[in-house]
Short mmCIF file of C-alpha atoms and ligand atoms in Angstrom, two decimals:
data_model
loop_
_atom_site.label_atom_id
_atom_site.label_comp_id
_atom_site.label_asym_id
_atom_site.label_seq_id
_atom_site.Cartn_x
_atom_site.Cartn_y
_atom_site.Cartn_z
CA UNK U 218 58.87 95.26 100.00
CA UNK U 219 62.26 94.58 99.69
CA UNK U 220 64.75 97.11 99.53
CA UNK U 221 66.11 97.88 96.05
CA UNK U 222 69.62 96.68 95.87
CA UNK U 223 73.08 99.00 95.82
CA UNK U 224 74.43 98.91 92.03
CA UNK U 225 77.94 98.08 91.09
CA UNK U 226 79.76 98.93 88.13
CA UNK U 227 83.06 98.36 87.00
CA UNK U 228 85.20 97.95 84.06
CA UNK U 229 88.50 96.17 82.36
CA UNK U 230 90.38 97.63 79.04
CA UNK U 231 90.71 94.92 76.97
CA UNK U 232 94.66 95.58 76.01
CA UNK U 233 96.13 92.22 76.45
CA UNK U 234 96.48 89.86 79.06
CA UNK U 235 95.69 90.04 82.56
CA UNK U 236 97.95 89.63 85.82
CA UNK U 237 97.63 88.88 89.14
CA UNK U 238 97.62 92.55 89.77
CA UNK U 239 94.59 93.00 88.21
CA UNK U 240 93.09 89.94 89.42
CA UNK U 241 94.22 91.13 93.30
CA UNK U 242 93.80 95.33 93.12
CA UNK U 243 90.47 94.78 91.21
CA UNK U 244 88.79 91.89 89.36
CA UNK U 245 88.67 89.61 92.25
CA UNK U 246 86.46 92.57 93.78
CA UNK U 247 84.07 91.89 91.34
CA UNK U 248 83.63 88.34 92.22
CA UNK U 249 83.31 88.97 95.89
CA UNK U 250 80.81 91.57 95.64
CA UNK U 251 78.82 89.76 93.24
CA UNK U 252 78.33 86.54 95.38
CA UNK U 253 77.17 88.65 98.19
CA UNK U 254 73.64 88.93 96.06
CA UNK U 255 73.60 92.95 97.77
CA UNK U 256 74.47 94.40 94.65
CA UNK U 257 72.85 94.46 90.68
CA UNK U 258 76.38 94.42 89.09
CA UNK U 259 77.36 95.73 85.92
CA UNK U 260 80.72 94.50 85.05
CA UNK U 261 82.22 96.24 81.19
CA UNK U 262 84.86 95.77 78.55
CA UNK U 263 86.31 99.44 78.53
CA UNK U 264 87.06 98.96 74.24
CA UNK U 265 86.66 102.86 73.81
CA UNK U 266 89.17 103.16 76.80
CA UNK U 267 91.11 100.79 75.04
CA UNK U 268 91.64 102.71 71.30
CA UNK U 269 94.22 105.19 72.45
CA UNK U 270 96.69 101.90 72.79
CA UNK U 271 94.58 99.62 70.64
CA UNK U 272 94.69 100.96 66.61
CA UNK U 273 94.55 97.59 65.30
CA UNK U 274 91.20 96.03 64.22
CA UNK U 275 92.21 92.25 64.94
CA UNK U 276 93.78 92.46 68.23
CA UNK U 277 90.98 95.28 69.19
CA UNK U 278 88.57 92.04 68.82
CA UNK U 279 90.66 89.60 70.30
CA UNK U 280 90.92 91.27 73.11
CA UNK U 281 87.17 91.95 73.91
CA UNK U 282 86.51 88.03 73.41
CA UNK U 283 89.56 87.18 75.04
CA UNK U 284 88.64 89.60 78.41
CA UNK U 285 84.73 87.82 77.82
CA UNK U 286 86.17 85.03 78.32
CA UNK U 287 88.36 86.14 81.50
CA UNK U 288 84.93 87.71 83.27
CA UNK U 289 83.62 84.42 83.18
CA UNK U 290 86.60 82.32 84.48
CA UNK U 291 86.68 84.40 87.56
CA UNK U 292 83.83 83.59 88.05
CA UNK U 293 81.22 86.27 87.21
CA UNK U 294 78.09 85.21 86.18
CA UNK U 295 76.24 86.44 83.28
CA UNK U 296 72.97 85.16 85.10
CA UNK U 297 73.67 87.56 88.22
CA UNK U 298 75.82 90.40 86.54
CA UNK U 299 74.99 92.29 83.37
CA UNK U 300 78.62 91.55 81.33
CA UNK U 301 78.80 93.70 78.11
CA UNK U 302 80.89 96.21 76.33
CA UNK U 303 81.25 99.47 75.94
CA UNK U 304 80.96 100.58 72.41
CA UNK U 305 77.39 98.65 72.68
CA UNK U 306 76.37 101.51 74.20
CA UNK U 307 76.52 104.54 72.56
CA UNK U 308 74.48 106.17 75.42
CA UNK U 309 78.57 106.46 76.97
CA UNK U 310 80.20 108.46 74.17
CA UNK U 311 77.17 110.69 74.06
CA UNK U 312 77.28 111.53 77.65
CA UNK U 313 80.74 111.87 77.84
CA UNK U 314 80.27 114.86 75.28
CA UNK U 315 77.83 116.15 77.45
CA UNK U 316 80.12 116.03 80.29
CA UNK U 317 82.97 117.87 78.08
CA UNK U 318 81.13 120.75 77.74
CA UNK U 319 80.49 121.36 81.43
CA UNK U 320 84.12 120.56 82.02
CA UNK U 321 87.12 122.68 81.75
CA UNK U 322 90.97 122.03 80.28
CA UNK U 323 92.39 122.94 83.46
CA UNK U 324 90.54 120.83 85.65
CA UNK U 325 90.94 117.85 83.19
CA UNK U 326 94.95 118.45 83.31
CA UNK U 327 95.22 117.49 86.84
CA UNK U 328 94.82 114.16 86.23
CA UNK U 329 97.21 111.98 87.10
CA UNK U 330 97.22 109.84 83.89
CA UNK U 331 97.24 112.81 82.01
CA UNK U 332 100.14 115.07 84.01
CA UNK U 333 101.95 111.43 84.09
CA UNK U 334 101.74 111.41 80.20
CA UNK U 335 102.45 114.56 79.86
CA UNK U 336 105.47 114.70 81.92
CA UNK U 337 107.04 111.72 79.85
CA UNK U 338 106.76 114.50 77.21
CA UNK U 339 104.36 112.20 75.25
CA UNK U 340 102.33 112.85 72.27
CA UNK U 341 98.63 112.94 74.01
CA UNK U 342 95.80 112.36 71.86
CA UNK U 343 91.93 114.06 72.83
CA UNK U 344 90.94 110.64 74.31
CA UNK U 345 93.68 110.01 76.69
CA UNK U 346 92.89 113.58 77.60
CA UNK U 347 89.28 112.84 77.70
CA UNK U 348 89.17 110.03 79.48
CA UNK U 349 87.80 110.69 83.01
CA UNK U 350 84.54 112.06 81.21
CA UNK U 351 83.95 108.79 79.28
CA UNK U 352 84.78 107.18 82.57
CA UNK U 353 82.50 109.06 84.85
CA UNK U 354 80.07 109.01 81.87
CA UNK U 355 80.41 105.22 82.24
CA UNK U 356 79.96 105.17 85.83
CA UNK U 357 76.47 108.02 85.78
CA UNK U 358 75.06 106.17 83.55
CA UNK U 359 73.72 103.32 85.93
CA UNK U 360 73.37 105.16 89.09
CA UNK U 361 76.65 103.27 90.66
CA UNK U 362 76.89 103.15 94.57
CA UNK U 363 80.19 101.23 93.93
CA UNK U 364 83.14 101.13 91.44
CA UNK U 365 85.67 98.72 92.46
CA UNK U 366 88.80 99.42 91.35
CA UNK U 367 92.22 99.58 91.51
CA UNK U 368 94.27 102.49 93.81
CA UNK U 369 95.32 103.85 90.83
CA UNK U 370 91.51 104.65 89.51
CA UNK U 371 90.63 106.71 93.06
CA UNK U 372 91.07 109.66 91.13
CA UNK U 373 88.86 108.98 88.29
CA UNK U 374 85.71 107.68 90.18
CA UNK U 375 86.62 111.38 92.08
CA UNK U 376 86.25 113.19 88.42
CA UNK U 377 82.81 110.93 88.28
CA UNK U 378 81.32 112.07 91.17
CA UNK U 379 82.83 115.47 90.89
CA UNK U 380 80.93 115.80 87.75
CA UNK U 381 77.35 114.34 88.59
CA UNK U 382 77.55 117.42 90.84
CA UNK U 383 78.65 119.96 88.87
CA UNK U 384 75.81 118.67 86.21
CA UNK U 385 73.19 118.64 88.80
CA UNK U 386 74.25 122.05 90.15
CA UNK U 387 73.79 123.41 86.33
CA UNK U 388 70.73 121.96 85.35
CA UNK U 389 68.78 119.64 87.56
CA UNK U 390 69.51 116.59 89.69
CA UNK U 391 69.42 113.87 86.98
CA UNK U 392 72.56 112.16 88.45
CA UNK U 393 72.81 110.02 91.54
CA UNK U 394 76.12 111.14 93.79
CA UNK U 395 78.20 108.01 94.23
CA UNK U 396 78.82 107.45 97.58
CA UNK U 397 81.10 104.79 99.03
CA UNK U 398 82.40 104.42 95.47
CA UNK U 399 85.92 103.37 96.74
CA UNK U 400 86.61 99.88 98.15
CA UNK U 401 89.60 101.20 100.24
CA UNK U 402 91.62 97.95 101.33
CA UNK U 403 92.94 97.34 97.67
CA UNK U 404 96.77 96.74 97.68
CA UNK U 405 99.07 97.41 94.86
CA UNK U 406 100.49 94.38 93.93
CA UNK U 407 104.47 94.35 92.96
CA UNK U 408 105.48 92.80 90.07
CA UNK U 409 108.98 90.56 89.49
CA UNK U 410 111.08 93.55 89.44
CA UNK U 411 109.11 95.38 92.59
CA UNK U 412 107.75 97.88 90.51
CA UNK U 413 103.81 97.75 90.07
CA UNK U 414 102.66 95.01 88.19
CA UNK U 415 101.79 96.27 84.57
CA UNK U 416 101.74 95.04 81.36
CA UNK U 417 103.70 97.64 80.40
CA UNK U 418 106.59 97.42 82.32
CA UNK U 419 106.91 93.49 81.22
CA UNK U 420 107.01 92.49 85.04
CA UNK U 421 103.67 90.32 85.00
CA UNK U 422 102.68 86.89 86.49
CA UNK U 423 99.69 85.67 83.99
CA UNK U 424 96.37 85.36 85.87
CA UNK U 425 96.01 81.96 83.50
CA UNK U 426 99.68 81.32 83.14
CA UNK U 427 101.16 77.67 82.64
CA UNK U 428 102.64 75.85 85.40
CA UNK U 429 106.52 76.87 83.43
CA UNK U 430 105.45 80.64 83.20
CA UNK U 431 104.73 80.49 86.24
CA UNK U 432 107.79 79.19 87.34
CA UNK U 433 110.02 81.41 85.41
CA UNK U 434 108.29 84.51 86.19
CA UNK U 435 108.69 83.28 90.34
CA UNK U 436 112.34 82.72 89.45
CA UNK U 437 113.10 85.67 88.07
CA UNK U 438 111.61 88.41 90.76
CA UNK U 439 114.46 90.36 92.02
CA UNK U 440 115.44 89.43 95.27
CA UNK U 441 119.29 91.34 95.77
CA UNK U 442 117.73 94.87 96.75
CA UNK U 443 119.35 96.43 99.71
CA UNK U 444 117.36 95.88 102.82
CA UNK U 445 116.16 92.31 101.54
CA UNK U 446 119.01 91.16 101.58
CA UNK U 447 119.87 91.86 105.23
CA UNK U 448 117.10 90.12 106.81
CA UNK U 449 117.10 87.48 104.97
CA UNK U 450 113.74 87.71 103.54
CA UNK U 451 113.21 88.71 100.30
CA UNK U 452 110.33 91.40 100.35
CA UNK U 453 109.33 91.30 96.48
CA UNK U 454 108.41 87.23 97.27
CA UNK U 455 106.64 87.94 100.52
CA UNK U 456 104.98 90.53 99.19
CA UNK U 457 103.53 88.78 95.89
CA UNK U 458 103.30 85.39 98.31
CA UNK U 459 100.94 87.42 101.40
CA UNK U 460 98.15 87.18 97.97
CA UNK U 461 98.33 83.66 98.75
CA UNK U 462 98.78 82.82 101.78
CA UNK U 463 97.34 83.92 105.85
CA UNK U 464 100.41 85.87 107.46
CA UNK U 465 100.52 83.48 110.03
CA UNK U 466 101.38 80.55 107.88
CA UNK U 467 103.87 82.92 106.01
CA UNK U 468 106.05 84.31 109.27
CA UNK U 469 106.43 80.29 109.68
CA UNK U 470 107.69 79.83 106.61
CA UNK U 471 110.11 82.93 105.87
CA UNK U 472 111.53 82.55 109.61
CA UNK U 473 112.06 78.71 109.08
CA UNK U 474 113.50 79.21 105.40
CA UNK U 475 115.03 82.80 105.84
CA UNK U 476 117.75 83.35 103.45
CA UNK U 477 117.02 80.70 101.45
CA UNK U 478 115.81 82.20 98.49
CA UNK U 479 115.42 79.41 96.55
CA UNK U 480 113.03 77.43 98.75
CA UNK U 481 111.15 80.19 99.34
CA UNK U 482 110.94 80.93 95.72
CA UNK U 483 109.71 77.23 95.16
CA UNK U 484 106.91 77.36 97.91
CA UNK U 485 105.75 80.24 96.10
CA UNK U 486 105.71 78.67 93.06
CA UNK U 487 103.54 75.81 94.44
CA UNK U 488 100.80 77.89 95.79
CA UNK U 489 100.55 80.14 92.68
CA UNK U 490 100.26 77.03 90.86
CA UNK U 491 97.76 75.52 92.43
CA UNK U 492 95.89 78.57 92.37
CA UNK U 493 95.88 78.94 88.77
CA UNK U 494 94.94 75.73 87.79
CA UNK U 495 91.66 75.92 88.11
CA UNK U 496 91.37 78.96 87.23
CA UNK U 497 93.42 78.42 83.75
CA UNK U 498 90.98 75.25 83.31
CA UNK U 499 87.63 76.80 83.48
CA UNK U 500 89.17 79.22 81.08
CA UNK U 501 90.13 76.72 78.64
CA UNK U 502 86.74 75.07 79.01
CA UNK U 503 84.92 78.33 78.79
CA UNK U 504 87.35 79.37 75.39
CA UNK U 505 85.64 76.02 73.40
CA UNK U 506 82.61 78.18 72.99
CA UNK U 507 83.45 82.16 71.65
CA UNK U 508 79.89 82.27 69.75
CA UNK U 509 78.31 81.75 73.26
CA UNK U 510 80.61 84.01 74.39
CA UNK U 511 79.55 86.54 72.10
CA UNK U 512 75.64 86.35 73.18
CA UNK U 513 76.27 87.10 76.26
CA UNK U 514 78.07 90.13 75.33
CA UNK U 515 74.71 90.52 73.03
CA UNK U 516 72.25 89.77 76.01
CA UNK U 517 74.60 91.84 78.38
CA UNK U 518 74.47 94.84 75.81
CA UNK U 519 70.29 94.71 75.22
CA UNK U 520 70.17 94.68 79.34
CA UNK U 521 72.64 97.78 79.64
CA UNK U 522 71.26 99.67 76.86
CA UNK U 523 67.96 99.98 78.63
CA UNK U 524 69.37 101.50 81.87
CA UNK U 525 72.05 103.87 79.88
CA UNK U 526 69.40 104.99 77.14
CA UNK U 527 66.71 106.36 80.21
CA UNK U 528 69.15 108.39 82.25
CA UNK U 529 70.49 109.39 78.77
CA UNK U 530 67.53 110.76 77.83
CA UNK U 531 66.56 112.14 81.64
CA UNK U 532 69.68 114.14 80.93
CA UNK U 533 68.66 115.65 77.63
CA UNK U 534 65.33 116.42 78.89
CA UNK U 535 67.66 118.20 81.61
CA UNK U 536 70.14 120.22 79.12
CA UNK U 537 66.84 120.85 77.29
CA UNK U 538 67.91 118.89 73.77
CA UNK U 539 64.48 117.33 74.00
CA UNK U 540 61.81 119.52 72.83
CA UNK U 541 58.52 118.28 74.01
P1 ADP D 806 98.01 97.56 83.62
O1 ADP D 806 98.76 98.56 84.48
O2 ADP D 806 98.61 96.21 83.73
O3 ADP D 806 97.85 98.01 82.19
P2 ADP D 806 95.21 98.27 83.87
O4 ADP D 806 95.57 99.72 83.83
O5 ADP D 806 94.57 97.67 82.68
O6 ADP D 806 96.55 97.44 84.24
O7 ADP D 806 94.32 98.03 85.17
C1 ADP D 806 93.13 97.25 85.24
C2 ADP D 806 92.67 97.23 86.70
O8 ADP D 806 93.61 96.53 87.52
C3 ADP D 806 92.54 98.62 87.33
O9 ADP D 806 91.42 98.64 88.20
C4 ADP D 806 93.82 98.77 88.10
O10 ADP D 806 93.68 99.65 89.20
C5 ADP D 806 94.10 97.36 88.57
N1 ADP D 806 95.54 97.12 88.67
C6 ADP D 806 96.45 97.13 87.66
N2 ADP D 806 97.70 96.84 88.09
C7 ADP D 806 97.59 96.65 89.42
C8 ADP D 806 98.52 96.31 90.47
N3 ADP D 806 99.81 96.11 90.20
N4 ADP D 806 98.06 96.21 91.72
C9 ADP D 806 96.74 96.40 91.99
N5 ADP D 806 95.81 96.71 91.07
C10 ADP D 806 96.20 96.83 89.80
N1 LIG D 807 89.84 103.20 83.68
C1 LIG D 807 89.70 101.83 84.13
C2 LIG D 807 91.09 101.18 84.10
O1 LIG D 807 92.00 101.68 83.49
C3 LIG D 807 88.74 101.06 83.27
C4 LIG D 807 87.37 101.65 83.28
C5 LIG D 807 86.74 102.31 82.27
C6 LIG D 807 86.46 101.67 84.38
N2 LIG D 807 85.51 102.71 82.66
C7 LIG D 807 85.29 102.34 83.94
C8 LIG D 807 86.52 101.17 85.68
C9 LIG D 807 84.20 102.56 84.79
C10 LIG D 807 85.41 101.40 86.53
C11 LIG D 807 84.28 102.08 86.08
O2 LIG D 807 91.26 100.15 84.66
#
């Protein structure tokens, strides 16, 4: 017989466009992995992550179709990967409520997303405070081995496993214990300005830009900051370029071209391009077709429900909801 394979499950907020950031720290992950065949992946539209920054009805489905549409340019395949969303699975929000009640304030508040809200004195609603529970809710619910994401998740696949224990320690072991949940060699990727690359710092190469936003994002990464300018290689290039390119073929290049920004700039520009371009094309192709779009997200959601609805009910039978 052969062995039952690892299972991989990761997810995407559908809050606007994606970057090269979150093509690089995590979605092309879930490409990789998948074409290996090891793993039965699971691949989500976060939407209830989404609806602390989300409150509008139209973008809020605009969004899911749009990130849809995104999974399946990069490549994942709804024949190989079960592709659905969220709030198609109400197993996840009933879970999570579970998890609340085993979990205390304190231990919640130590979040980084939370203690980074709260220190920018911000106004924080239950579900931003919540939000590690729906996560690790998200992540129990299918037995994950493996949650590829971005550095900047780490802590919240910690709060998942964290929790499986502390559940299985109070009532019975219903939960698996993630193990090697963390693929470790993710980078952060910089954006224009050498910040991270976020949407919401406005600092973003599109993962399906045009050739011209491509260009003018290229053109207008900072390249006069201290040290840079020195050695005559501007770090925020090489470090967006090294995405693109073996280091080998880069030390060439910046050593031949050093100091001259401009050329630099335009080789990067080239290879970004040409990049994209497919990528932007299947995307276009794939965008013809939003009802088929939407059946997958159907198909994905029948496929997820029965995996989330049995350990769902394994852990009622466990917190002893389920009288019979
Ligand atoms: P954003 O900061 O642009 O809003 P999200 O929070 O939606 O991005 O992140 C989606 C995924 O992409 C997460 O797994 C996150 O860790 C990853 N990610 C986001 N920005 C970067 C970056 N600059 N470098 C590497 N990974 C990133
Ligand atoms: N929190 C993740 C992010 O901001 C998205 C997400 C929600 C997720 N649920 C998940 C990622 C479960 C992995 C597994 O990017």
């Amino acid at each position: 017989m052969r062995a039952a394979k690892k299972i991989l499950l990761s997810g995407v907020k559908p809050t606007g466009r994606p970057h090269i950031g979150n093509y690089f720290g995590a979605m092309k992950q879930f490409v990789d992995l998948l074409n290996t065949g090891e793993y039965q992946c699971y691949f989500m539209i976060a939407d209830y992550h989404a609806l602390n920054l989300i409150q509008n009805a139209a973008e809020m489905r605009e969004n899911i179709v749009e990130l849809a549409i995104d999974y399946l340019a990069i490549g994942l395949d709804p024949k190989k990967a079960v592709i659905f969303k969220q709030s198609d699975v109400s197993a996840h929000t009933e879970l999570a409520w579970i998890f609340d009640s085993i979990t205390t304030m304190p231990y919640l508040m130590r979040a980084h997303a939370y203690k980074d809200a709260a220190a920018h004195d911000k106004e924080i609603n239950v579900g931003t405070f919540n939000y590690p529970m729906l996560m690790a809710a998200d992540i129990l619910l299918y037995d994950a081995d493996v949650v590829p994401v971005g550095a900047d998740q780490k802590q919240h696949v910690e709060y998942a496993r964290d929790t499986a224990q502390k559940f299985n320690n109070i009532f019975s072991p219903v939960f698996k214990l993630p193990n090697d949940l963390i693929i470790e060699n993710v980078k952060t990727v910089p954006g224009t300005d050498g910040r991270k690359m976020s949407k919401s710092y406005g600092n973003t190469i599109g993962l399906f830009a045009t050739d011209d936003e491509i260009r003018k994002a290229v053109m207008s990464i900072v390249t006069d900051s201290g040290a840079a300018g020195s050695s005559g290689v501007p770090v925020n290039v090489r470090a967006i370029h090294d995405l693109f390119r073996d280091k080998a073929y880069l030390d060439k290049l910046y050593e031949e071209k050093k100091g001259r920004y401009k050329d630099l700039k335009d080789a990067l520009v080239a290879d970004i391009q040409d990049f994209i371009r497919p990528l932007r094309e299947r995307r276009e192709e794939i965008a013809t077709d939003r009802k088929k779009v939407i059946k997958i997200l159907e198909k994905g959601a029948t496929r997820a429900r029965a995996v989330a609805d049995e350990t769902l009910e394994r852990a009622k039978q466990s917190i002893g909801v389920t009288i019979k």
